[in-house]
Amino acid sequence: MEQLLINGLIAGSLAALIAGGLALVYGVLGIFNLALGQMVLLGGYAVWWLHQSVGLTLPVSIVGGLLMAGGLTWVTFEVFIAPFYKRHRFLPLVTTIALGMILDAAMLLFFEARPRSILSNGKNIMDIGGVRLSVEQVYLVVLTVLLLCVFAYVLHSTPFGRRIRAVVQHSHAAMSLGIRASVLHRVIFILSGVLAACGGIFIGIDQNLTPVLAFPITIKAYAAIIAGGKGNFWGAIVCAYLIALLEQLVIGIEWFGRFYIPAGYQQSVALLFIIVFLLCRPSGLFSFKNRTA
Amino acid sequence: MGFLSIREVSLAIQGHMILDHVSFDVNQGEVVGLIGPNGSGKTTLFNLLSGFLAPTGGSIHFRGSDITNCSPSVRAQKGIGRVFQNFGIFRDMTLEENILVALEALPHEQKKLLGDMKFLVHRTLAMVGLEKSAKKKAGALSGGQMRLLEIARTLKCGKDLFLLDEPTAGVSPKMTGQVSGLIAELKREGKTVLIIEHDLPFIGRICDRVIVLDVGKVVLEGTPDEVKQSKELQEIYFGADPTT
Amino acid sequence: MKRLLSFLSCVAVLSGCTGGGSSDGTDPIKVGYLGPLTGEATSYGMDTLNGVKIAVEDINAEGGINGRKIELIAEDGRCTGTDAAGAAQKLIHVDKVSVIIGGQCSGETLAAAPIAEAAKVVMMSPLSSSPDVTNAGDFIFRDYPNDALKTKAMANYFKEKGYTRVVLITENTDFAMAFRNSLKENTGADNFVLDEVVEPGTKDYRSLLTRLKGKEFDVFFPNGQTSATVAAMIEQFREQGFLQPMVSHDVAQDKSLLDLAPKASKGMHAINVPEVSVDSAFGSKFLSKFGDAQASLAFAAHAHDAMRVLAAAMKEVGTDSMKIRDYLYALKGHDGVVGRFRFDKNGDVVGIPYVLYEVKDGAWGKVADIPVD
């Protein structure tokens, strides 16, 4: 059981990184970015390339990879989002699908189809009271939680974070106060790209990178933000962990001491989660009625 | 040219004239009421003034400079403040943060003149009697309190022109008095105010001048008394055969 | 994008053969290629396509088939049935190819087979090993051995080692599922302690593996479609502290598995077709043209031999499908890069042996030949 919780924590940390950025983008711009999974993978590949091919040290590669991811997301915003999202918020849905296909092909071209792992030597396993996990996983989970803490601080205790929250909650009012929403839109989109790249690095270290992972990643992130409530950053994070934990429990537990659920159903958990939420709480897990007329 | 001058402003959306060559001036320090039935284009005009929409024709000048093509945030920094019909407050932020974020968004040179932000936040909340709820989420306030908070915030952010969209909507009768008191305060401070309002007695109490809008056109302009007695207004609001 | 890729590869081949020079006015013979050029299994597609390209270039340099050059048209099957069916339709009815080399994934071959069969076009798969391909049609051949034989060899190996309690995790693809069924048939369904099927591309097996805690078993069989999933399986298997031996098939015996899971793959076994050395004539030619094989040089060699044996047939009997088919059934033996082989009455290859491999010092090494009866 402890092992399942730890497994959920590992998988959840990965999902949280990706879903968090997506929630911000959805909350602020109201748009769907369907090339998210590809951005995740590109971040991982960039670090793999810098570390394994160029030969930089891992920390330098990670910083470099994140910078590259940030740059790429910026270009993405200017070319695929900015010209469209003010006309209709569904237009980026189409343009980002196109972008996703372009990136899929680009990854095959530059990184080939063979799987890549960022670390060349295997993992160092440890055993803590019957729970087994690798040193790398401990790092990844701790860094993710740290990153989320930094985000929490920025979002809730700095002028910049206040501005973001203001734009999320009432963009017209924020603009009428002199907040430059268009600049914030760019910053937030780039931030989501960088967070996604962190997810890619996570995958590249904990598992391995293959160019076709993108779509399932996107789906899971969307499950988390739908369940977490529209544009609710913390809701999305909590739901990402929740879905990951459920996925582990569903197949890891001997239900009622009698049977196991076949592993093939594991991936349906996220989708089932969306459906249940849309039926029971369409506005998400973390939206409370606080409107008084 | 007035403090705010609107010249031949039109807006056509898919062939429909939402606003049709609207022109009027507002002088500095004046409180002007904007009335008209639903769908007459009042809020649309506000959206053109705040920069959320771009007119398909005409121009808007504020303090002598053309702002027709400025972004909302630039207009805000030039001194145009807006109070929204659906409450322009940030519900998931505390009252304190609601004021703070507005102060922080001011242009640099103005921010330098503010002095201690904490103190200013406290004073702004105290002005509308909400200082005790400083740490509460704004979403927990009553409609009247939200409106007071929003007006006080706009007032303390050094705005010179106020666009108030139905400040009494969603406000209990008890609080309406407080809201109009606050608007009177704006007037005393020499601010220029443009109000959209359905409550005609309310308009009569506080406005210097009233502009009547119908189907996207200015149909009437005058003092509250003149407008109240005119036949046109009766027709617009109650049809050709008035029962009162 | 897949169109773009296949277009690019066509252009590459075309420019390769027009460089040959002599044109005696006869039309080129069109040969179709069908395989995964995009998607998870792209490495198989790249290796086999490159293998075919080498054969085509050599044949054209030798003057073609009775003076006619070969024109290669590659289509993307994406390792899925629907894409492969569409690609086969295009090759047969639009391009009007004489023969098809493909598909690579068993799912591709099985979906394309009825189309080729109906149009009476000979199709030869260099890579599909699913037992279902055996009865896919009269015009369907393969020069890669049937997994029914491999699972038999595997069952014998388990018996020999005394492995009676097997843990099997299978990726839900045509190839891996057929392998699972065939393995269960040959080993006996009672011998499986855990037998789970996961969605294609799954990378997280931790919780599934926790079910094994406290259970007794002898051997772990990671039955994935690609080395990426096998790597995740074996790495997480070792992570959980299980020390049992691991045995797998062709997919695992891949260089990239060793890069992905250098520690976990230590001592792992695999049963596969014989390797093709990079030092061989074919190997060095491949290396100089395309660099390291993305999955395995043996895949490229099988694809090369498929093109060669089809070329030999067309040289002898022309491009008539019936005659090509009859030639292949009657063939006594063809000496290819992978060895001397022929085809049985179902179009399955005969003559390719199996080898037991083990990961030693960070490389796959041969342990023993496994005779095929």
mmCIF file of C-alpha atoms in Angstrom, chain C residues 7-290:
data_model
loop_
_atom_site.group_PDB
_atom_site.id
_atom_site.type_symbol
_atom_site.label_atom_id
_atom_site.label_comp_id
_atom_site.label_asym_id
_atom_site.label_seq_id
_atom_site.Cartn_x
_atom_site.Cartn_y
_atom_site.Cartn_z
ATOM 1 C CA PHE C 7 7.537 11.679 -50.297
ATOM 2 C CA LEU C 8 11.023 12.569 -49.157
ATOM 3 C CA SER C 9 12.068 8.953 -49.031
ATOM 4 C CA CYS C 10 10.704 8.394 -52.531
ATOM 5 C CA VAL C 11 12.606 11.373 -53.822
ATOM 6 C CA ALA C 12 15.743 10.054 -52.192
ATOM 7 C CA VAL C 13 15.379 6.715 -53.921
ATOM 8 C CA LEU C 14 14.389 8.215 -57.244
ATOM 9 C CA SER C 15 17.351 10.518 -57.332
ATOM 10 C CA GLY C 16 19.464 7.502 -56.388
ATOM 11 C CA CYS C 17 18.355 5.480 -59.379
ATOM 12 C CA THR C 18 18.162 8.151 -62.041
ATOM 13 C CA GLY C 19 21.855 8.660 -61.319
ATOM 14 C CA GLY C 20 22.391 5.191 -62.826
ATOM 15 C CA GLY C 21 22.346 6.591 -66.355
ATOM 16 C CA SER C 22 21.394 4.046 -69.002
ATOM 17 C CA SER C 23 17.777 4.303 -70.121
ATOM 18 C CA ASP C 24 16.727 1.848 -72.764
ATOM 19 C CA GLY C 25 13.156 3.084 -73.006
ATOM 20 C CA THR C 26 11.551 0.422 -70.831
ATOM 21 C CA ASP C 27 9.341 1.442 -67.909
ATOM 22 C CA PRO C 28 10.701 0.981 -64.418
ATOM 23 C CA ILE C 29 9.174 -1.771 -62.284
ATOM 24 C CA LYS C 30 7.262 -0.257 -59.403
ATOM 25 C CA VAL C 31 7.843 -1.819 -56.014
ATOM 26 C CA GLY C 32 5.760 -0.744 -53.038
ATOM 27 C CA TYR C 33 7.066 -0.475 -49.499
ATOM 28 C CA LEU C 34 4.663 -0.469 -46.546
ATOM 29 C CA GLY C 35 5.852 0.157 -42.994
ATOM 30 C CA PRO C 36 5.771 2.509 -40.022
ATOM 31 C CA LEU C 37 7.513 5.705 -41.143
ATOM 32 C CA THR C 38 6.004 7.698 -38.284
ATOM 33 C CA GLY C 39 4.736 6.728 -34.865
ATOM 34 C CA GLU C 40 6.079 4.583 -32.043
ATOM 35 C CA ALA C 41 7.486 1.887 -34.341
ATOM 36 C CA THR C 42 9.282 4.233 -36.740
ATOM 37 C CA SER C 43 12.633 2.608 -36.009
ATOM 38 C CA TYR C 44 11.415 -0.661 -37.582
ATOM 39 C CA GLY C 45 10.195 1.255 -40.599
ATOM 40 C CA MET C 46 13.429 3.163 -41.024
ATOM 41 C CA ASP C 47 15.630 0.083 -40.761
ATOM 42 C CA THR C 48 13.576 -2.037 -43.127
ATOM 43 C CA LEU C 49 13.113 0.785 -45.648
ATOM 44 C CA ASN C 50 16.853 1.412 -45.631
ATOM 45 C CA GLY C 51 17.491 -2.288 -46.118
ATOM 46 C CA VAL C 52 15.185 -2.295 -49.146
ATOM 47 C CA LYS C 53 16.866 0.844 -50.481
ATOM 48 C CA ILE C 54 20.272 -0.841 -50.437
ATOM 49 C CA ALA C 55 18.889 -3.785 -52.412
ATOM 50 C CA VAL C 56 17.150 -1.485 -54.917
ATOM 51 C CA GLU C 57 20.273 0.566 -55.468
ATOM 52 C CA ASP C 58 22.414 -2.525 -55.979
ATOM 53 C CA ILE C 59 19.912 -4.058 -58.393
ATOM 54 C CA ASN C 60 19.646 -0.839 -60.391
ATOM 55 C CA ALA C 61 23.424 -0.481 -60.458
ATOM 56 C CA GLU C 62 23.635 -4.025 -61.820
ATOM 57 C CA GLY C 63 21.388 -2.919 -64.663
ATOM 58 C CA GLY C 64 17.991 -3.548 -63.155
ATOM 59 C CA ILE C 65 15.705 -6.506 -63.758
ATOM 60 C CA ASN C 66 16.120 -7.557 -67.383
ATOM 61 C CA GLY C 67 17.016 -3.969 -68.184
ATOM 62 C CA ARG C 68 14.157 -2.434 -66.196
ATOM 63 C CA LYS C 69 15.012 -0.277 -63.199
ATOM 64 C CA ILE C 70 13.174 -0.601 -59.900
ATOM 65 C CA GLU C 71 11.210 2.372 -58.685
ATOM 66 C CA LEU C 72 10.490 2.227 -54.974
ATOM 67 C CA ILE C 73 7.329 3.834 -53.592
ATOM 68 C CA ALA C 74 7.164 3.994 -49.799
ATOM 69 C CA GLU C 75 3.926 4.431 -47.850
ATOM 70 C CA ASP C 76 3.415 4.909 -44.133
ATOM 71 C CA GLY C 77 1.453 2.244 -42.249
ATOM 72 C CA ARG C 78 2.106 3.786 -38.801
ATOM 73 C CA CYS C 79 2.128 0.287 -37.306
ATOM 74 C CA THR C 80 -1.682 0.364 -37.299
ATOM 75 C CA GLY C 81 -4.195 -1.594 -39.332
ATOM 76 C CA THR C 82 -6.242 1.336 -40.614
ATOM 77 C CA ASP C 83 -3.261 3.301 -41.884
ATOM 78 C CA ALA C 84 -1.738 0.203 -43.439
ATOM 79 C CA ALA C 85 -4.990 -0.646 -45.253
ATOM 80 C CA GLY C 86 -5.139 2.859 -46.715
ATOM 81 C CA ALA C 87 -1.499 2.722 -47.737
ATOM 82 C CA ALA C 88 -1.976 -0.685 -49.381
ATOM 83 C CA GLN C 89 -4.988 0.607 -51.324
ATOM 84 C CA LYS C 90 -2.907 3.476 -52.635
ATOM 85 C CA LEU C 91 0.074 1.313 -53.589
ATOM 86 C CA ILE C 92 -2.071 -1.235 -55.399
ATOM 87 C CA HIS C 93 -4.740 0.888 -57.051
ATOM 88 C CA VAL C 94 -3.078 4.277 -57.548
ATOM 89 C CA ASP C 95 0.597 3.459 -57.996
ATOM 90 C CA LYS C 96 -0.139 0.009 -59.448
ATOM 91 C CA VAL C 97 2.960 -1.562 -57.967
ATOM 92 C CA SER C 98 4.045 -5.047 -59.067
ATOM 93 C CA VAL C 99 4.914 -6.320 -55.599
ATOM 94 C CA ILE C 100 4.794 -4.966 -52.048
ATOM 95 C CA ILE C 101 7.382 -5.312 -49.337
ATOM 96 C CA GLY C 102 5.557 -5.002 -46.051
ATOM 97 C CA GLY C 103 4.002 -4.494 -43.714
ATOM 98 C CA GLN C 104 6.443 -4.475 -40.889
ATOM 99 C CA CYS C 105 4.255 -4.589 -37.795
ATOM 100 C CA SER C 106 2.027 -7.675 -37.833
ATOM 101 C CA GLY C 107 -1.005 -5.398 -37.532
ATOM 102 C CA GLU C 108 -0.035 -3.706 -40.773
ATOM 103 C CA THR C 109 0.478 -6.951 -42.631
ATOM 104 C CA LEU C 110 -2.788 -8.461 -41.440
ATOM 105 C CA ALA C 111 -4.766 -5.383 -42.490
ATOM 106 C CA ALA C 112 -3.072 -5.042 -45.874
ATOM 107 C CA ALA C 113 -3.195 -8.783 -46.693
ATOM 108 C CA PRO C 114 -6.878 -9.003 -47.736
ATOM 109 C CA ILE C 115 -6.391 -6.031 -50.057
ATOM 110 C CA ALA C 116 -3.309 -7.514 -51.702
ATOM 111 C CA GLU C 117 -4.994 -10.906 -51.846
ATOM 112 C CA ALA C 118 -8.087 -9.505 -53.583
ATOM 113 C CA ALA C 119 -5.967 -7.601 -56.098
ATOM 114 C CA LYS C 120 -3.675 -10.617 -56.550
ATOM 115 C CA VAL C 121 -0.513 -8.713 -55.716
ATOM 116 C CA VAL C 122 2.357 -10.546 -54.047
ATOM 117 C CA MET C 123 3.185 -9.048 -50.670
ATOM 118 C CA MET C 124 6.202 -10.079 -48.646
ATOM 119 C CA SER C 125 6.724 -9.019 -45.051
ATOM 120 C CA PRO C 126 10.299 -8.829 -43.849
ATOM 121 C CA LEU C 127 9.350 -8.436 -40.186
ATOM 122 C CA SER C 128 5.869 -9.636 -39.252
ATOM 123 C CA SER C 129 6.103 -12.680 -37.032
ATOM 124 C CA SER C 130 2.544 -13.071 -35.797
ATOM 125 C CA PRO C 131 1.224 -16.647 -36.238
ATOM 126 C CA ASP C 132 -1.881 -15.138 -37.846
ATOM 127 C CA VAL C 133 0.133 -14.106 -40.900
ATOM 128 C CA THR C 134 0.540 -17.781 -41.825
ATOM 129 C CA ASN C 135 -3.019 -17.996 -43.102
ATOM 130 C CA ALA C 136 -3.307 -14.401 -44.288
ATOM 131 C CA GLY C 137 -3.513 -15.392 -47.947
ATOM 132 C CA ASP C 138 -2.095 -17.160 -50.932
ATOM 133 C CA PHE C 139 -0.167 -14.119 -52.137
ATOM 134 C CA ILE C 140 1.187 -13.234 -48.711
ATOM 135 C CA PHE C 141 4.750 -14.305 -47.915
ATOM 136 C CA ARG C 142 7.281 -13.477 -45.231
ATOM 137 C CA ASP C 143 10.975 -14.018 -44.844
ATOM 138 C CA TYR C 144 10.806 -13.526 -41.067
ATOM 139 C CA PRO C 145 10.023 -16.610 -39.022
ATOM 140 C CA ASN C 146 6.653 -17.320 -37.460
ATOM 141 C CA ASP C 147 6.345 -16.678 -33.722
ATOM 142 C CA ALA C 148 4.566 -19.992 -33.342
ATOM 143 C CA LEU C 149 7.994 -21.538 -33.796
ATOM 144 C CA LYS C 150 9.659 -19.061 -31.488
ATOM 145 C CA THR C 151 7.154 -19.588 -28.689
ATOM 146 C CA LYS C 152 7.711 -23.324 -29.063
ATOM 147 C CA ALA C 153 11.434 -22.735 -28.678
ATOM 148 C CA MET C 154 10.714 -20.468 -25.734
ATOM 149 C CA ALA C 155 8.509 -23.099 -24.058
ATOM 150 C CA ASN C 156 11.275 -25.658 -24.497
ATOM 151 C CA TYR C 157 13.745 -23.240 -22.945
ATOM 152 C CA PHE C 158 11.447 -22.665 -19.947
ATOM 153 C CA LYS C 159 11.074 -26.420 -19.496
ATOM 154 C CA GLU C 160 14.812 -26.942 -19.688
ATOM 155 C CA LYS C 161 15.440 -24.215 -17.083
ATOM 156 C CA GLY C 162 12.620 -25.437 -14.844
ATOM 157 C CA TYR C 163 10.658 -22.168 -15.089
ATOM 158 C CA THR C 164 7.108 -23.188 -14.300
ATOM 159 C CA ARG C 165 5.763 -19.955 -12.860
ATOM 160 C CA VAL C 166 5.859 -17.171 -15.435
ATOM 161 C CA VAL C 167 5.026 -13.463 -15.103
ATOM 162 C CA LEU C 168 3.904 -11.988 -18.418
ATOM 163 C CA ILE C 169 3.093 -8.351 -19.193
ATOM 164 C CA THR C 170 1.862 -7.767 -22.737
ATOM 165 C CA GLU C 171 1.431 -4.557 -24.693
ATOM 166 C CA ASN C 172 -1.882 -4.553 -26.527
ATOM 167 C CA THR C 173 -0.675 -4.755 -30.137
ATOM 168 C CA ASP C 174 -1.279 -7.443 -32.778
ATOM 169 C CA PHE C 175 2.266 -8.710 -32.551
ATOM 170 C CA ALA C 176 2.559 -8.878 -28.781
ATOM 171 C CA MET C 177 -0.961 -10.281 -28.279
ATOM 172 C CA ALA C 178 -0.396 -13.033 -30.829
ATOM 173 C CA PHE C 179 2.898 -13.825 -29.177
ATOM 174 C CA ARG C 180 1.169 -14.034 -25.803
ATOM 175 C CA ASN C 181 -1.515 -16.405 -27.086
ATOM 176 C CA SER C 182 1.009 -18.603 -28.817
ATOM 177 C CA LEU C 183 3.274 -18.651 -25.769
ATOM 178 C CA LYS C 184 0.365 -19.593 -23.501
ATOM 179 C CA GLU C 185 -0.599 -22.357 -25.881
ATOM 180 C CA ASN C 186 2.894 -23.820 -25.881
ATOM 181 C CA THR C 187 3.709 -23.284 -22.217
ATOM 182 C CA GLY C 188 0.337 -24.109 -20.735
ATOM 183 C CA ALA C 189 -1.994 -21.408 -19.419
ATOM 184 C CA ASP C 190 -1.670 -22.692 -15.819
ATOM 185 C CA ASN C 191 1.943 -21.687 -15.679
ATOM 186 C CA PHE C 192 1.286 -17.943 -15.553
ATOM 187 C CA VAL C 193 1.352 -16.299 -12.129
ATOM 188 C CA LEU C 194 0.460 -12.918 -13.623
ATOM 189 C CA ASP C 195 -0.756 -12.315 -17.142
ATOM 190 C CA GLU C 196 -1.690 -8.686 -17.784
ATOM 191 C CA VAL C 197 -2.340 -6.706 -20.945
ATOM 192 C CA VAL C 198 -1.555 -2.969 -20.961
ATOM 193 C CA GLU C 199 -2.392 -0.206 -23.407
ATOM 194 C CA PRO C 200 0.219 0.462 -26.105
ATOM 195 C CA GLY C 201 2.881 2.914 -25.002
ATOM 196 C CA THR C 202 2.356 2.470 -21.244
ATOM 197 C CA LYS C 203 5.433 3.558 -19.285
ATOM 198 C CA ASP C 204 4.322 3.183 -15.685
ATOM 199 C CA TYR C 205 4.297 -0.424 -14.454
ATOM 200 C CA ARG C 206 5.115 0.209 -10.811
ATOM 201 C CA SER C 207 1.726 -0.477 -9.308
ATOM 202 C CA LEU C 208 1.103 -3.441 -11.564
ATOM 203 C CA LEU C 209 4.366 -4.940 -10.361
ATOM 204 C CA THR C 210 3.534 -4.383 -6.697
ATOM 205 C CA ARG C 211 0.974 -7.160 -7.161
ATOM 206 C CA LEU C 212 3.928 -9.545 -7.354
ATOM 207 C CA LYS C 213 5.102 -8.748 -3.816
ATOM 208 C CA GLY C 214 5.042 -11.918 -1.795
ATOM 209 C CA LYS C 215 4.228 -14.055 -4.806
ATOM 210 C CA GLU C 216 6.575 -16.778 -5.986
ATOM 211 C CA PHE C 217 7.569 -16.918 -9.611
ATOM 212 C CA ASP C 218 10.531 -18.075 -11.690
ATOM 213 C CA VAL C 219 10.815 -15.773 -14.670
ATOM 214 C CA PHE C 220 9.593 -12.412 -15.974
ATOM 215 C CA PHE C 221 8.614 -12.092 -19.614
ATOM 216 C CA PRO C 222 8.270 -8.436 -20.738
ATOM 217 C CA ASN C 223 6.231 -8.745 -23.927
ATOM 218 C CA GLY C 224 6.317 -5.254 -25.433
ATOM 219 C CA GLN C 225 5.984 -3.936 -28.950
ATOM 220 C CA THR C 226 8.962 -1.588 -28.680
ATOM 221 C CA SER C 227 12.191 -1.401 -26.716
ATOM 222 C CA ALA C 228 10.923 1.779 -25.038
ATOM 223 C CA THR C 229 8.173 -0.105 -23.236
ATOM 224 C CA VAL C 230 10.335 -3.163 -22.550
ATOM 225 C CA ALA C 231 12.949 -0.842 -21.023
ATOM 226 C CA ALA C 232 10.357 0.722 -18.723
ATOM 227 C CA MET C 233 9.102 -2.743 -17.727
ATOM 228 C CA ILE C 234 12.463 -4.237 -16.844
ATOM 229 C CA GLU C 235 13.742 -1.100 -15.151
ATOM 230 C CA GLN C 236 10.706 -0.854 -12.886
ATOM 231 C CA PHE C 237 10.782 -4.637 -12.317
ATOM 232 C CA ARG C 238 14.318 -4.401 -10.954
ATOM 233 C CA GLU C 239 13.471 -1.178 -9.113
ATOM 234 C CA GLN C 240 10.916 -3.120 -7.074
ATOM 235 C CA GLY C 241 13.670 -5.459 -6.008
ATOM 236 C CA PHE C 242 12.755 -8.559 -7.971
ATOM 237 C CA LEU C 243 15.782 -10.692 -8.811
ATOM 238 C CA GLN C 244 14.142 -13.306 -11.050
ATOM 239 C CA PRO C 245 15.608 -13.838 -14.535
ATOM 240 C CA MET C 246 14.044 -12.012 -17.478
ATOM 241 C CA VAL C 247 13.485 -13.455 -20.932
ATOM 242 C CA SER C 248 12.050 -11.727 -23.954
ATOM 243 C CA HIS C 249 11.944 -11.769 -27.753
ATOM 244 C CA ASP C 250 13.157 -9.819 -30.811
ATOM 245 C CA VAL C 251 11.951 -6.471 -29.528
ATOM 246 C CA ALA C 252 14.148 -6.647 -26.466
ATOM 247 C CA GLN C 253 17.271 -7.704 -28.334
ATOM 248 C CA ASP C 254 17.852 -4.138 -29.431
ATOM 249 C CA LYS C 255 20.803 -1.906 -28.758
ATOM 250 C CA SER C 256 18.623 0.910 -27.529
ATOM 251 C CA LEU C 257 17.346 -1.253 -24.668
ATOM 252 C CA LEU C 258 20.883 -1.327 -23.276
ATOM 253 C CA ASP C 259 21.171 2.474 -23.473
ATOM 254 C CA LEU C 260 17.804 2.949 -21.836
ATOM 255 C CA ALA C 261 18.186 0.458 -19.039
ATOM 256 C CA PRO C 262 21.904 -0.242 -18.677
ATOM 257 C CA LYS C 263 21.642 -1.686 -15.174
ATOM 258 C CA ALA C 264 18.332 -3.476 -15.390
ATOM 259 C CA SER C 265 19.138 -5.209 -18.676
ATOM 260 C CA LYS C 266 22.176 -6.926 -17.207
ATOM 261 C CA GLY C 267 21.873 -10.710 -17.577
ATOM 262 C CA MET C 268 18.629 -10.511 -19.522
ATOM 263 C CA HIS C 269 17.949 -13.233 -22.109
ATOM 264 C CA ALA C 270 16.244 -13.050 -25.472
ATOM 265 C CA ILE C 271 15.436 -15.539 -28.188
ATOM 266 C CA ASN C 272 15.694 -14.066 -31.650
ATOM 267 C CA VAL C 273 16.744 -14.657 -35.242
ATOM 268 C CA PRO C 274 20.509 -14.660 -35.922
ATOM 269 C CA GLU C 275 22.194 -11.284 -35.806
ATOM 270 C CA VAL C 276 23.778 -9.656 -38.815
ATOM 271 C CA SER C 277 27.249 -8.382 -38.034
ATOM 272 C CA VAL C 278 28.186 -4.785 -38.795
ATOM 273 C CA ASP C 279 31.406 -6.219 -40.179
ATOM 274 C CA SER C 280 29.596 -8.163 -42.872
ATOM 275 C CA ALA C 281 29.431 -6.702 -46.399
ATOM 276 C CA PHE C 282 25.797 -5.743 -45.902
ATOM 277 C CA GLY C 283 26.455 -4.371 -42.423
ATOM 278 C CA SER C 284 29.277 -2.089 -43.477
ATOM 279 C CA LYS C 285 27.333 -0.834 -46.483
ATOM 280 C CA PHE C 286 24.374 -0.031 -44.230
ATOM 281 C CA LEU C 287 26.606 1.701 -41.702
ATOM 282 C CA SER C 288 28.270 3.914 -44.303
ATOM 283 C CA LYS C 289 24.957 4.882 -45.895
ATOM 284 C CA PHE C 290 22.579 5.266 -42.963
#
